[in-house]
Short mmCIF file of C-alpha atoms in Angstrom, two decimals:
data_model
loop_
_atom_site.label_atom_id
_atom_site.label_comp_id
_atom_site.label_asym_id
_atom_site.label_seq_id
_atom_site.Cartn_x
_atom_site.Cartn_y
_atom_site.Cartn_z
CA MET A 1 -22.98 6.82 77.21
CA GLY A 2 -25.53 8.55 75.21
CA GLU A 3 -25.28 8.63 71.33
CA ARG A 4 -22.76 11.22 70.03
CA LYS A 5 -24.41 13.77 67.81
CA PRO A 6 -22.33 14.95 64.79
CA ILE A 7 -20.60 18.05 65.08
CA PRO A 8 -21.87 20.91 62.51
CA LEU A 9 -19.34 22.16 60.15
CA PRO A 10 -18.85 25.91 59.97
CA LEU A 11 -20.48 27.42 57.22
CA SER A 12 -16.77 28.87 55.85
CA VAL A 13 -15.39 25.19 55.89
CA LEU A 14 -18.38 24.09 54.20
CA LEU A 15 -18.05 26.72 51.27
CA LEU A 16 -14.55 25.64 50.95
CA LEU A 17 -15.01 22.11 50.41
CA ILE A 18 -17.73 23.14 47.74
CA ALA A 19 -15.18 25.22 46.02
CA TYR A 20 -12.30 22.87 46.19
CA SER A 21 -14.35 20.24 44.70
CA SER A 22 -15.84 22.42 41.78
CA PHE A 23 -12.17 23.49 40.97
CA ARG A 24 -11.17 19.43 40.91
CA MET A 25 -14.43 18.95 38.54
CA LEU A 26 -13.22 21.62 36.84
CA CYS A 27 -9.67 20.43 36.15
CA ALA A 28 -10.68 17.04 35.38
CA SER A 29 -13.14 18.45 32.60
CA ASP A 30 -10.61 21.18 30.88
CA ASP A 31 -8.37 18.80 28.88
CA HIS A 32 -9.47 20.67 25.74
CA ASP A 33 -7.39 23.65 27.33
CA ASP A 34 -4.26 21.09 26.98
CA ALA A 35 -4.84 20.63 23.21
CA ILE A 36 -2.84 22.79 21.07
CA PHE A 37 -5.69 22.52 18.42
CA TYR A 38 -9.08 20.60 18.70
CA GLU A 39 -11.77 20.06 15.95
CA SER A 40 -14.97 18.13 16.93
CA PHE A 41 -17.00 19.10 13.87
CA ASP A 42 -19.91 19.76 16.58
CA GLU A 43 -20.55 22.86 14.70
CA ASP A 44 -20.53 23.34 10.90
CA PHE A 45 -17.21 23.68 9.25
CA GLU A 46 -18.41 26.63 6.95
CA GLY A 47 -16.40 29.85 7.82
CA ARG A 48 -14.21 28.18 9.64
CA TRP A 49 -12.41 25.72 7.31
CA ILE A 50 -11.77 27.08 3.80
CA VAL A 51 -12.92 24.62 0.89
CA SER A 52 -10.31 25.03 -2.15
CA GLU A 53 -11.99 26.97 -5.38
CA LYS A 54 -9.33 25.34 -7.62
CA ASP A 55 -11.22 23.63 -10.49
CA ASP A 56 -10.09 20.18 -10.11
CA TYR A 57 -11.58 19.94 -6.60
CA LYS A 58 -15.29 19.41 -7.18
CA GLY A 59 -16.11 17.13 -4.33
CA VAL A 60 -18.68 18.52 -2.12
CA TRP A 61 -17.90 18.63 1.55
CA LYS A 62 -20.99 18.24 4.06
CA HIS A 63 -21.47 18.25 7.61
CA GLU A 64 -23.23 15.03 8.62
CA LYS A 65 -23.74 12.94 11.50
CA SER A 66 -21.72 9.82 11.56
CA GLU A 67 -24.32 6.87 10.82
CA GLY A 68 -25.89 5.52 13.89
CA HIS A 69 -24.59 8.32 16.23
CA ASP A 70 -25.40 11.80 17.09
CA ASP A 71 -21.76 12.71 16.52
CA TYR A 72 -21.32 15.05 13.32
CA GLY A 73 -18.14 14.61 11.22
CA LEU A 74 -16.74 16.31 8.26
CA LEU A 75 -18.08 13.97 5.12
CA VAL A 76 -16.97 13.01 1.66
CA SER A 77 -20.34 12.90 -0.19
CA GLU A 78 -19.78 11.92 -3.45
CA THR A 79 -17.84 8.93 -5.23
CA ALA A 80 -14.85 9.68 -7.94
CA LYS A 81 -13.91 13.26 -6.95
CA LYS A 82 -11.15 15.29 -5.76
CA TYR A 83 -11.79 17.03 -2.50
CA ALA A 84 -9.59 19.80 -0.79
CA ILE A 85 -10.45 21.69 2.57
CA VAL A 86 -7.92 23.54 5.08
CA LYS A 87 -7.97 24.76 8.46
CA GLU A 88 -5.14 27.56 9.45
CA LEU A 89 -4.18 27.18 12.94
CA ASP A 90 -3.96 30.34 15.02
CA GLU A 91 -0.21 29.88 15.75
CA PRO A 92 2.20 27.35 14.05
CA VAL A 93 3.07 24.42 16.10
CA SER A 94 6.32 23.55 16.24
CA LEU A 95 7.51 19.60 15.91
CA LYS A 96 10.98 20.27 17.55
CA ASP A 97 10.11 21.29 20.92
CA GLY A 98 8.91 18.14 23.31
CA THR A 99 6.26 15.37 22.52
CA VAL A 100 3.81 16.31 20.09
CA VAL A 101 1.05 14.36 19.19
CA LEU A 102 -1.16 14.30 16.00
CA GLN A 103 -4.46 12.66 16.01
CA PHE A 104 -7.79 12.04 14.18
CA GLU A 105 -10.84 10.02 13.55
CA THR A 106 -12.15 8.54 10.36
CA ARG A 107 -14.89 6.29 9.53
CA LEU A 108 -15.04 4.47 6.05
CA GLN A 109 -18.58 3.96 5.99
CA ASN A 110 -19.20 2.66 2.76
CA GLY A 111 -15.74 0.75 3.06
CA LEU A 112 -12.58 1.62 0.93
CA GLU A 113 -11.66 0.28 -2.47
CA CYS A 114 -10.19 3.29 -3.85
CA GLY A 115 -9.36 6.28 -1.90
CA GLY A 116 -7.31 8.29 0.65
CA ALA A 117 -8.44 9.31 4.18
CA TYR A 118 -5.31 10.90 5.32
CA LEU A 119 -4.32 14.31 6.68
CA LYS A 120 -1.80 16.93 5.36
CA TYR A 121 -0.14 19.23 8.01
CA LEU A 122 1.36 22.07 6.16
CA ARG A 123 4.07 24.23 6.32
CA PRO A 124 3.87 28.09 7.00
CA GLN A 125 2.47 30.48 4.13
CA GLU A 126 6.07 31.67 3.60
CA ALA A 127 6.28 28.53 1.40
CA ARG A 128 4.00 30.38 -1.09
CA TRP A 129 0.54 28.70 -1.05
CA LYS A 130 -3.10 30.13 -0.32
CA PRO A 131 -5.87 28.61 1.37
CA LYS A 132 -8.49 28.93 -1.65
CA GLU A 133 -5.77 27.65 -3.65
CA PHE A 134 -4.99 24.47 -1.60
CA ASP A 135 -4.17 21.46 -3.84
CA ASN A 136 -1.93 18.87 -4.07
CA GLU A 137 1.22 21.17 -4.74
CA SER A 138 0.79 23.24 -1.26
CA PRO A 139 3.80 22.24 0.66
CA TYR A 140 3.42 20.08 3.80
CA SER A 141 5.53 18.87 6.52
CA ILE A 142 3.61 15.74 7.52
CA MET A 143 1.43 13.21 5.59
CA PHE A 144 -0.39 10.84 7.96
CA GLY A 145 -3.39 8.30 7.51
CA PRO A 146 -5.01 5.65 5.63
CA ASP A 147 -4.94 5.34 1.64
CA LYS A 148 -6.01 1.97 -0.28
CA CYS A 149 -5.99 1.58 -4.13
CA GLY A 150 -4.38 -0.92 -6.13
CA ALA A 151 -1.11 -1.62 -5.03
CA THR A 152 -1.35 0.75 -1.90
CA ASN A 153 -2.64 -0.22 1.49
CA LYS A 154 -1.37 1.27 3.97
CA VAL A 155 -1.11 3.95 6.56
CA HIS A 156 1.03 6.70 5.04
CA PHE A 157 3.35 8.41 7.30
CA ILE A 158 5.63 10.71 5.19
CA PHE A 159 7.73 13.82 6.39
CA LYS A 160 9.14 16.40 4.09
CA HIS A 161 12.69 17.45 5.48
CA LYS A 162 14.83 20.53 3.85
CA ASN A 163 18.53 19.39 2.84
CA PRO A 164 20.52 22.15 4.82
CA LYS A 165 23.49 21.42 2.16
CA SER A 166 21.23 21.39 -1.17
CA GLY A 167 18.34 23.24 -0.08
CA GLU A 168 15.93 20.28 -1.46
CA HIS A 169 12.85 19.41 0.27
CA ILE A 170 12.83 15.88 0.51
CA GLU A 171 9.86 13.41 1.42
CA HIS A 172 11.31 10.36 3.66
CA HIS A 173 8.54 7.61 3.78
CA LEU A 174 7.72 5.38 6.52
CA LYS A 175 8.96 1.59 5.83
CA PHE A 176 6.62 -1.24 6.24
CA PRO A 177 3.67 0.82 7.77
CA PRO A 178 0.79 -0.96 9.10
CA SER A 179 -2.49 -1.35 6.26
CA VAL A 180 -5.79 -0.02 6.66
CA PRO A 181 -8.29 -1.46 8.75
CA SER A 182 -10.85 -3.64 6.60
CA ASP A 183 -13.99 -2.76 7.97
CA LYS A 184 -16.49 0.07 8.24
CA LEU A 185 -15.98 1.21 11.85
CA SER A 186 -14.81 4.22 13.06
CA HIS A 187 -10.91 4.21 13.74
CA VAL A 188 -8.60 6.67 15.27
CA TYR A 189 -4.99 7.38 14.03
CA THR A 190 -2.20 8.66 16.16
CA ALA A 191 1.27 9.71 15.40
CA ILE A 192 3.54 10.68 18.44
CA PHE A 193 6.60 12.48 18.17
CA LYS A 194 8.98 11.80 21.18
CA THR A 195 11.99 14.07 22.19
CA ASP A 196 14.34 10.94 21.84
CA ASN A 197 13.55 11.13 17.72
CA GLU A 198 11.03 8.24 18.35
CA LEU A 199 7.88 8.02 16.11
CA ARG A 200 5.02 5.86 17.47
CA ILE A 201 2.02 5.09 15.21
CA LEU A 202 -1.19 3.95 16.96
CA ILE A 203 -4.32 2.42 15.44
CA ASP A 204 -7.40 2.65 18.08
CA GLY A 205 -4.52 3.22 20.82
CA GLU A 206 -2.61 0.27 19.92
CA GLU A 207 0.56 0.69 18.91
CA LYS A 208 1.19 -0.55 15.35
CA LYS A 209 4.70 0.76 14.29
CA LYS A 210 7.59 2.25 16.38
CA ALA A 211 10.68 4.02 14.29
CA ASN A 212 13.50 6.11 14.64
CA PHE A 213 13.63 9.48 12.62
CA LEU A 214 17.11 9.05 12.00
CA SER A 215 17.36 5.16 11.33
CA SER A 216 18.00 4.26 7.64
CA ASP A 217 15.92 1.07 8.77
CA ASP A 218 12.98 2.89 9.15
CA PHE A 219 12.95 5.83 6.51
CA GLU A 220 13.09 5.83 2.84
CA PRO A 221 15.42 7.55 1.77
CA PRO A 222 17.09 8.24 4.92
CA LEU A 223 17.13 11.50 6.68
CA ILE A 224 21.01 11.60 7.11
CA PRO A 225 22.38 11.05 3.57
CA PRO A 226 25.67 8.84 3.14
CA LYS A 227 28.72 10.29 3.75
CA THR A 228 30.18 9.03 0.37
CA ILE A 229 28.66 8.38 -2.81
CA ALA A 230 29.80 6.98 -6.36
CA ASP A 231 31.66 9.56 -8.27
CA PRO A 232 29.25 10.14 -11.14
CA ASP A 233 32.42 11.20 -13.33
CA ASP A 234 34.40 8.54 -12.80
CA LYS A 235 34.21 6.06 -15.99
CA LYS A 236 35.20 2.59 -16.42
CA PRO A 237 38.54 1.82 -18.33
CA GLU A 238 38.50 0.54 -21.88
CA ASP A 239 40.83 -2.27 -20.98
CA TRP A 240 39.12 -3.30 -17.76
CA ASP A 241 37.91 -6.74 -17.96
CA GLU A 242 35.02 -8.46 -15.74
CA ARG A 243 35.03 -12.01 -17.10
CA PRO A 244 36.32 -14.30 -14.73
CA LYS A 245 36.41 -17.14 -17.22
CA ILE A 246 36.83 -16.93 -20.76
CA PRO A 247 36.79 -19.85 -23.50
CA ASP A 248 40.04 -21.67 -23.69
CA PRO A 249 41.43 -19.97 -26.91
CA ILE A 250 43.79 -23.20 -27.61
CA ALA A 251 40.67 -25.41 -27.65
CA VAL A 252 39.50 -27.31 -30.86
CA LYS A 253 36.58 -28.91 -31.76
CA PRO A 254 37.00 -32.93 -31.97
CA ASP A 255 36.72 -33.92 -35.71
CA ASP A 256 33.81 -36.46 -35.00
CA TRP A 257 31.82 -33.75 -33.35
CA ASP A 258 28.53 -33.26 -35.56
CA GLU A 259 26.94 -30.25 -34.39
CA ASP A 260 24.32 -30.75 -37.44
CA ALA A 261 23.08 -34.29 -35.78
CA PRO A 262 19.45 -33.81 -34.45
CA MET A 263 18.65 -34.12 -30.78
CA GLU A 264 15.63 -36.51 -31.75
CA ILE A 265 15.45 -39.10 -34.66
CA GLU A 266 12.37 -41.52 -35.56
CA ASP A 267 12.24 -44.79 -33.63
CA GLU A 268 12.77 -47.25 -36.42
CA ASP A 269 11.64 -50.28 -34.30
CA ALA A 270 8.08 -48.84 -33.67
CA GLU A 271 5.22 -50.41 -35.32
CA LYS A 272 1.97 -49.11 -35.91
CA PRO A 273 -0.69 -50.45 -33.52
CA GLU A 274 -3.40 -52.82 -34.60
CA GLY A 275 -6.84 -51.17 -35.07
CA TRP A 276 -5.28 -47.73 -35.78
CA LEU A 277 -7.84 -45.67 -37.61
CA ASP A 278 -6.18 -43.73 -40.30
CA ASP A 279 -9.14 -42.66 -42.25
CA GLU A 280 -10.93 -40.93 -39.00
CA PRO A 281 -10.13 -37.48 -37.74
CA GLU A 282 -9.75 -37.19 -34.02
CA GLU A 283 -12.26 -34.48 -33.84
CA ILE A 284 -15.67 -33.97 -35.74
CA ASP A 285 -18.65 -31.56 -35.95
CA ASP A 286 -20.55 -31.69 -33.13
CA PRO A 287 -23.69 -33.24 -34.67
CA ASP A 288 -26.07 -31.89 -32.04
CA ALA A 289 -25.03 -28.07 -32.67
CA THR A 290 -27.30 -25.96 -34.30
CA LYS A 291 -26.72 -22.51 -35.79
CA PRO A 292 -28.04 -19.88 -33.22
CA GLU A 293 -31.07 -17.76 -34.44
CA ASP A 294 -29.50 -14.56 -33.89
CA TRP A 295 -26.09 -15.32 -35.71
CA ASP A 296 -25.59 -12.70 -38.35
CA ASP A 297 -23.10 -13.82 -41.08
CA ASP A 298 -22.21 -10.44 -41.74
CA GLU A 299 -21.20 -9.40 -38.35
CA ASP A 300 -20.27 -12.57 -36.95
CA GLY A 301 -18.84 -14.51 -39.94
CA GLU A 302 -19.83 -18.01 -41.36
CA TRP A 303 -20.83 -20.28 -38.56
CA GLU A 304 -19.16 -23.54 -37.77
CA ALA A 305 -20.35 -25.81 -35.73
CA PRO A 306 -17.97 -26.51 -32.78
CA LYS A 307 -16.03 -29.56 -32.37
CA ILE A 308 -16.08 -32.91 -30.21
CA ASP A 309 -13.97 -35.96 -29.86
CA ASN A 310 -14.36 -38.47 -32.24
CA PRO A 311 -16.45 -41.31 -30.42
CA LYS A 312 -14.69 -43.77 -32.99
CA CYS A 313 -11.30 -42.65 -31.61
CA GLU A 314 -12.20 -43.60 -28.09
CA ALA A 315 -12.26 -47.49 -28.63
CA ALA A 316 -9.37 -47.60 -31.06
CA PRO A 317 -5.69 -47.20 -30.44
CA GLY A 318 -5.64 -44.04 -32.23
CA CYS A 319 -6.75 -42.15 -35.23
CA GLY A 320 -5.57 -40.28 -38.18
CA GLU A 321 -2.10 -40.48 -39.92
CA TRP A 322 0.21 -42.66 -38.24
CA LYS A 323 3.59 -41.46 -37.35
CA ARG A 324 6.76 -43.36 -35.98
CA PRO A 325 7.22 -41.84 -32.52
CA LEU A 326 10.71 -39.84 -31.80
CA LYS A 327 13.66 -40.97 -29.63
CA ARG A 328 16.79 -39.43 -28.28
CA ASN A 329 19.54 -39.07 -30.90
CA PRO A 330 22.57 -41.12 -29.35
CA ALA A 331 24.84 -39.11 -31.52
CA TYR A 332 23.71 -35.92 -30.83
CA LYS A 333 26.28 -33.39 -29.24
CA GLY A 334 25.02 -30.04 -30.16
CA LYS A 335 26.56 -26.85 -30.75
CA TRP A 336 30.45 -27.30 -29.66
CA HIS A 337 31.78 -24.47 -27.24
CA ALA A 338 35.37 -24.42 -26.33
CA PRO A 339 35.86 -25.06 -22.43
CA LEU A 340 36.10 -22.18 -19.88
CA ILE A 341 39.51 -21.29 -18.19
CA ASP A 342 40.31 -18.54 -15.56
CA ASN A 343 40.60 -15.16 -17.28
CA PRO A 344 44.23 -14.19 -16.80
CA LYS A 345 43.06 -10.30 -17.33
CA TYR A 346 40.32 -10.56 -14.77
CA LYS A 347 40.12 -7.59 -12.68
CA GLY A 348 37.04 -7.84 -10.77
CA ILE A 349 33.62 -6.06 -11.32
CA TRP A 350 34.22 -2.43 -11.71
CA LYS A 351 32.62 0.38 -9.67
CA PRO A 352 33.20 3.94 -9.53
CA ARG A 353 35.23 5.32 -6.71
CA ASP A 354 33.83 6.89 -3.51
CA ILE A 355 33.78 10.51 -3.20
CA PRO A 356 32.53 12.79 -0.30
CA ASN A 357 28.98 13.09 -0.85
CA PRO A 358 28.36 16.89 -0.94
CA ASP A 359 24.73 17.20 0.25
CA TYR A 360 25.92 15.19 3.48
CA PHE A 361 25.00 16.72 6.86
CA GLU A 362 24.76 15.54 10.42
CA LEU A 363 21.67 16.02 12.91
CA GLU A 364 20.92 15.28 16.01
CA LYS A 365 17.29 15.74 15.72
CA PRO A 366 15.42 15.94 12.65
CA ASP A 367 14.55 20.02 11.70
CA PHE A 368 11.14 19.73 11.02
CA GLU A 369 9.26 22.61 9.65
CA PRO A 370 6.23 24.01 11.64
CA ILE A 371 2.85 23.13 10.88
CA ALA A 372 0.77 26.40 10.14
CA ALA A 373 -2.46 24.73 8.82
CA ILE A 374 -4.20 21.20 8.64
CA GLY A 375 -5.47 20.27 5.30
CA ILE A 376 -7.47 17.24 3.65
CA GLU A 377 -6.55 16.89 -0.04
CA ILE A 378 -7.49 13.50 -1.51
CA TRP A 379 -9.04 12.13 -4.64
CA THR A 380 -11.30 9.13 -4.05
CA MET A 381 -13.57 6.45 -5.85
CA GLN A 382 -15.43 6.26 -2.46
CA ASP A 383 -17.95 8.37 -0.64
CA GLY A 384 -18.75 8.27 3.06
CA ILE A 385 -15.75 8.75 4.32
CA LEU A 386 -16.00 11.01 7.53
CA PHE A 387 -13.54 12.91 9.60
CA ASP A 388 -13.65 13.83 13.15
CA ASN A 389 -11.99 14.67 16.12
CA ILE A 390 -8.84 16.50 14.69
CA LEU A 391 -6.26 16.87 17.40
CA ILE A 392 -2.99 18.27 18.05
CA ALA A 393 -1.82 17.76 21.96
CA LYS A 394 1.86 18.12 23.50
CA ASP A 395 1.25 15.09 25.62
CA ASP A 396 -0.10 11.18 24.44
CA SER A 397 -2.00 11.06 27.69
CA ILE A 398 -4.16 13.87 26.42
CA ALA A 399 -4.58 12.06 23.38
CA GLU A 400 -5.32 9.07 25.28
CA SER A 401 -8.04 10.81 27.15
CA TYR A 402 -9.75 11.91 23.80
CA ARG A 403 -9.49 8.47 22.37
CA GLU A 404 -11.58 7.40 25.50
CA THR A 405 -14.12 10.11 25.30
CA THR A 406 -14.67 10.59 21.78
CA TRP A 407 -13.82 7.48 19.55
CA LYS A 408 -14.19 4.58 22.12
CA PRO A 409 -17.95 4.77 22.92
CA LYS A 410 -18.84 4.97 19.23
CA PHE A 411 -16.34 2.37 18.31
CA THR A 412 -17.90 -0.15 20.95
CA VAL A 413 -21.37 0.53 19.32
CA GLU A 414 -20.34 -0.34 15.99
CA LYS A 415 -18.60 -3.12 16.91
CA GLU A 416 -21.26 -4.81 18.95
CA LYS A 417 -24.03 -3.98 15.89
CA GLN A 418 -21.22 -5.36 13.39
CA GLU A 419 -20.75 -8.54 15.71
CA ALA A 420 -24.54 -9.23 15.88
CA GLU A 421 -24.86 -8.79 12.10
CA GLU A 422 -22.06 -11.44 11.79
CA LEU A 423 -23.86 -14.05 13.78
CA ALA A 424 -26.83 -13.80 11.29
CA PRO A 425 -25.42 -12.84 7.90
CA GLU A 426 -27.56 -12.32 5.08
CA ALA A 427 -27.28 -14.37 1.87
CA GLY A 428 -23.80 -14.05 0.28
CA GLY A 429 -22.59 -12.23 3.32
CA LEU A 430 -19.46 -12.91 5.63
CA ALA A 431 -20.19 -15.12 8.64
CA ALA A 432 -17.95 -14.45 11.75
CA TYR A 433 -15.61 -16.80 11.61
CA GLN A 434 -14.79 -15.67 7.96
CA ARG A 435 -14.27 -12.07 8.98
CA LYS A 436 -11.82 -13.14 11.37
CA VAL A 437 -10.06 -15.27 9.18
CA PHE A 438 -9.58 -12.19 6.85
CA GLU A 439 -8.51 -9.93 9.54
CA LEU A 440 -5.94 -12.18 10.61
CA LEU A 441 -4.65 -12.50 6.97
CA TYR A 442 -4.62 -8.53 6.87
CA LYS A 443 -2.47 -8.57 9.99
CA ILE A 444 -0.14 -11.57 8.40
CA ALA A 445 0.36 -9.34 5.61
CA ASP A 446 1.76 -6.62 7.51
CA ILE A 447 4.88 -8.93 8.82
CA PRO A 448 7.98 -7.03 7.07
CA PHE A 449 9.63 -10.28 5.60
CA LEU A 450 6.20 -10.64 3.55
CA SER A 451 6.49 -7.27 2.23
CA SER A 452 7.28 -8.51 -1.67
CA TYR A 453 4.11 -10.49 -1.09
CA LYS A 454 1.78 -8.09 0.78
CA LEU A 455 -0.23 -7.26 -2.65
CA LYS A 456 -0.56 -11.12 -3.62
CA ILE A 457 -2.10 -11.65 -0.17
CA PHE A 458 -4.39 -8.59 -0.48
CA ASP A 459 -5.72 -9.56 -3.70
CA LEU A 460 -6.37 -13.26 -2.18
CA VAL A 461 -8.31 -11.67 0.70
CA GLU A 462 -10.18 -9.10 -1.18
CA LYS A 463 -11.38 -12.09 -3.79
CA GLY A 464 -12.31 -14.03 -0.46
CA GLU A 465 -14.52 -11.02 0.86
CA LYS A 466 -16.43 -11.05 -2.41
CA GLN A 467 -16.58 -14.85 -2.68
CA PRO A 468 -17.41 -16.08 0.90
CA ASN A 469 -17.61 -19.63 -0.06
CA LEU A 470 -13.97 -19.41 -1.29
CA THR A 471 -12.74 -18.63 2.19
CA ILE A 472 -11.13 -21.91 2.80
CA GLY A 473 -9.43 -21.80 -0.41
CA ILE A 474 -8.07 -18.17 0.10
CA LEU A 475 -6.64 -19.52 3.61
CA ALA A 476 -4.68 -22.62 2.03
CA SER A 477 -3.51 -20.21 -0.82
CA THR A 478 -2.24 -17.73 1.63
CA ILE A 479 -0.58 -20.76 3.93
CA VAL A 480 1.22 -22.04 0.67
CA VAL A 481 2.52 -18.20 -0.14
CA ILE A 482 3.96 -18.04 3.43
CA LEU A 483 5.55 -21.67 3.41
CA THR A 484 7.03 -20.66 0.03
CA ILE A 485 8.86 -17.86 1.36
CA PHE A 486 10.20 -19.99 4.36
CA PHE A 487 11.50 -22.77 1.77
CA LYS A 488 13.08 -19.85 0.06
CA ILE A 489 14.79 -18.55 3.24
CA ILE A 490 15.97 -21.78 4.50
CA PHE A 491 17.29 -23.02 1.14
CA GLY A 492 18.11 -19.97 -0.75
CA GLY A 493 16.79 -18.53 -3.53
CA LYS A 494 16.48 -15.02 -5.41
CA LYS A 495 15.95 -12.10 -3.36
CA PRO A 496 12.89 -9.68 -4.66
CA ALA A 497 14.50 -7.12 -6.84
CA ARG A 498 14.33 -3.64 -4.94
CA ALA A 499 13.37 -0.75 -7.02
CA GLU A 500 16.10 2.11 -6.84
CA THR A 501 15.45 5.66 -6.11
CA THR A 502 16.73 8.34 -7.99
CA ASN A 503 18.10 11.65 -6.33
CA GLU A 504 15.56 13.07 -8.66
CA GLN A 505 12.70 10.90 -7.76
CA ARG A 506 13.85 11.53 -3.72
CA ALA A 507 14.02 15.32 -4.07
CA GLU A 508 11.00 17.45 -4.16
CA THR A 509 9.35 17.63 -7.59
CA PRO A 510 8.63 21.21 -9.05
CA ASN A 511 4.93 20.77 -8.13
CA ASN A 512 5.56 19.57 -4.69
CA GLN A 513 3.67 16.26 -5.16
CA SER A 514 4.68 13.60 -3.24
CA SER A 515 5.57 10.22 -5.16
CA ALA A 516 2.98 8.72 -2.83
CA GLU A 517 0.52 10.73 -4.15
CA ARG A 518 1.62 10.09 -7.59
CA GLU A 519 1.03 6.52 -7.29
CA GLU A 520 -2.34 6.83 -6.04
CA ASP A 521 -2.84 9.28 -8.76
CA GLU A 522 -2.20 6.53 -11.42
CA ASP A 523 -4.17 3.80 -9.19
CA ARG A 524 -7.12 5.89 -9.18
CA GLU A 525 -6.91 6.83 -12.94
CA GLU A 526 -6.82 3.22 -13.77
CA THR A 527 -10.07 2.69 -11.70
CA SER A 528 -12.09 5.69 -12.95
CA ALA A 529 -11.21 5.45 -16.39
CA ALA A 530 -10.74 1.53 -17.31
CA PRO A 531 -12.39 0.93 -20.87
CA ARG A 532 -14.95 -1.48 -21.07
CA ARG A 533 -14.15 -4.43 -23.59
CA ARG A 534 -16.73 -5.42 -25.95
CA PRO A 535 -17.84 -9.06 -25.23
CA ARG A 536 -16.92 -11.63 -27.71
CA ARG A 537 -19.69 -13.66 -29.08
CA GLU A 538 -18.68 -17.78 -28.32
CA THR A 539 -18.89 -20.18 -31.11
#
């Protein structure tokens, strides 16, 4: 049998296959059409983003490439400045209809010691704000992203919600947020709003936090207020006795009780040791010390030689005036107090009665206000912060595809370069194992039950990063802190004091500035305006 020849396809079928393949390729490359908003900064931002004209915001934004890449971003170009820029959306985005994903990239090219790199998703302009006057008072719905300064080291997630009873906009902070990655690589931050009130926070595509908007365990203050509150008008009765024990009113001090007897008396049986040098002082002037040539008596005072231990006293049992040692006084009893007995008038610890909370409401879902603009409003001590690939999407798979195509290739290159540098660190630099130790300690600090000690652990790690030779000591110190907490949990101990938040603090302030921003402003003021102390000349 002869070889069968291939049957040629009709031209119409061939054209149909080509058209189908082209359609599939078009659909596969058309993810951008599924995005509600996307900003790649491939083109200059001028004319599309509006820089604030407020006097406080002098920081200069630049359209620059990310270091080592051909990819452009929005760059914070100067240190110790305030920055504000905003982009209005074509249409407001609802956060209440189906899944919504907020995502953006940022790279801290010079690290981050004190500064923010978060985004604000602003409410419509009916809330009375203007793009050219964008500042920290402009009302937002969501604030999301990294921030580190002083006691602050976290990836913020804050949402503002209007109480339908009081009409106040109250900011709700995510409890135990993840910390900021401690490197200079590109990172992508993702917040996913799900239809079942679930919030997922991802860093580099890895879930770092899951929360429920209606849960009091996840947000402070909780979105839904308590049903009852303490009656502010209820006052404790004047005759209310909260003392469980009282001194026995019929007890009498014994006649032989001497309250004036001292706790210690001289030991009359003690004798001065042989060889005691009564006439020798314990310290003498250093005979080798000389007055410094630059010493100014008028400015520095009369020069005195530093003291050293008297060498004659080293071989003797002691020097100077000998005094009898003290011993406990067997007759000492101290101040007499009547013994305690049960208080017959004890009524317990008084607390005001509960009344219905006038601001209480019920919700099945948060009543988020729509997003009408995206803004960056920060005060930073660092330059080199680069923002890129800001995305709002309606499907988390879309956000994932963007991470794979826009972020991951850059991160892979940066990570490989960092690992190569770690294998051959410069003098005073960090070796690879040291970086891994510090990265592990940052992750440990994020464990919720260590939240009260988070700042202490961060301080230890930052000290280690600046002084690599202390790595082992830092690791040991952190282990001691963790063991201390475990022992407190097992054997009991005082719980860390919890800061109370007043209603006034929880409610939106007149200038709409979040409490997180107020704390950050205080940290930055301390960092930027700390006075230099005049060195004191040692003697």
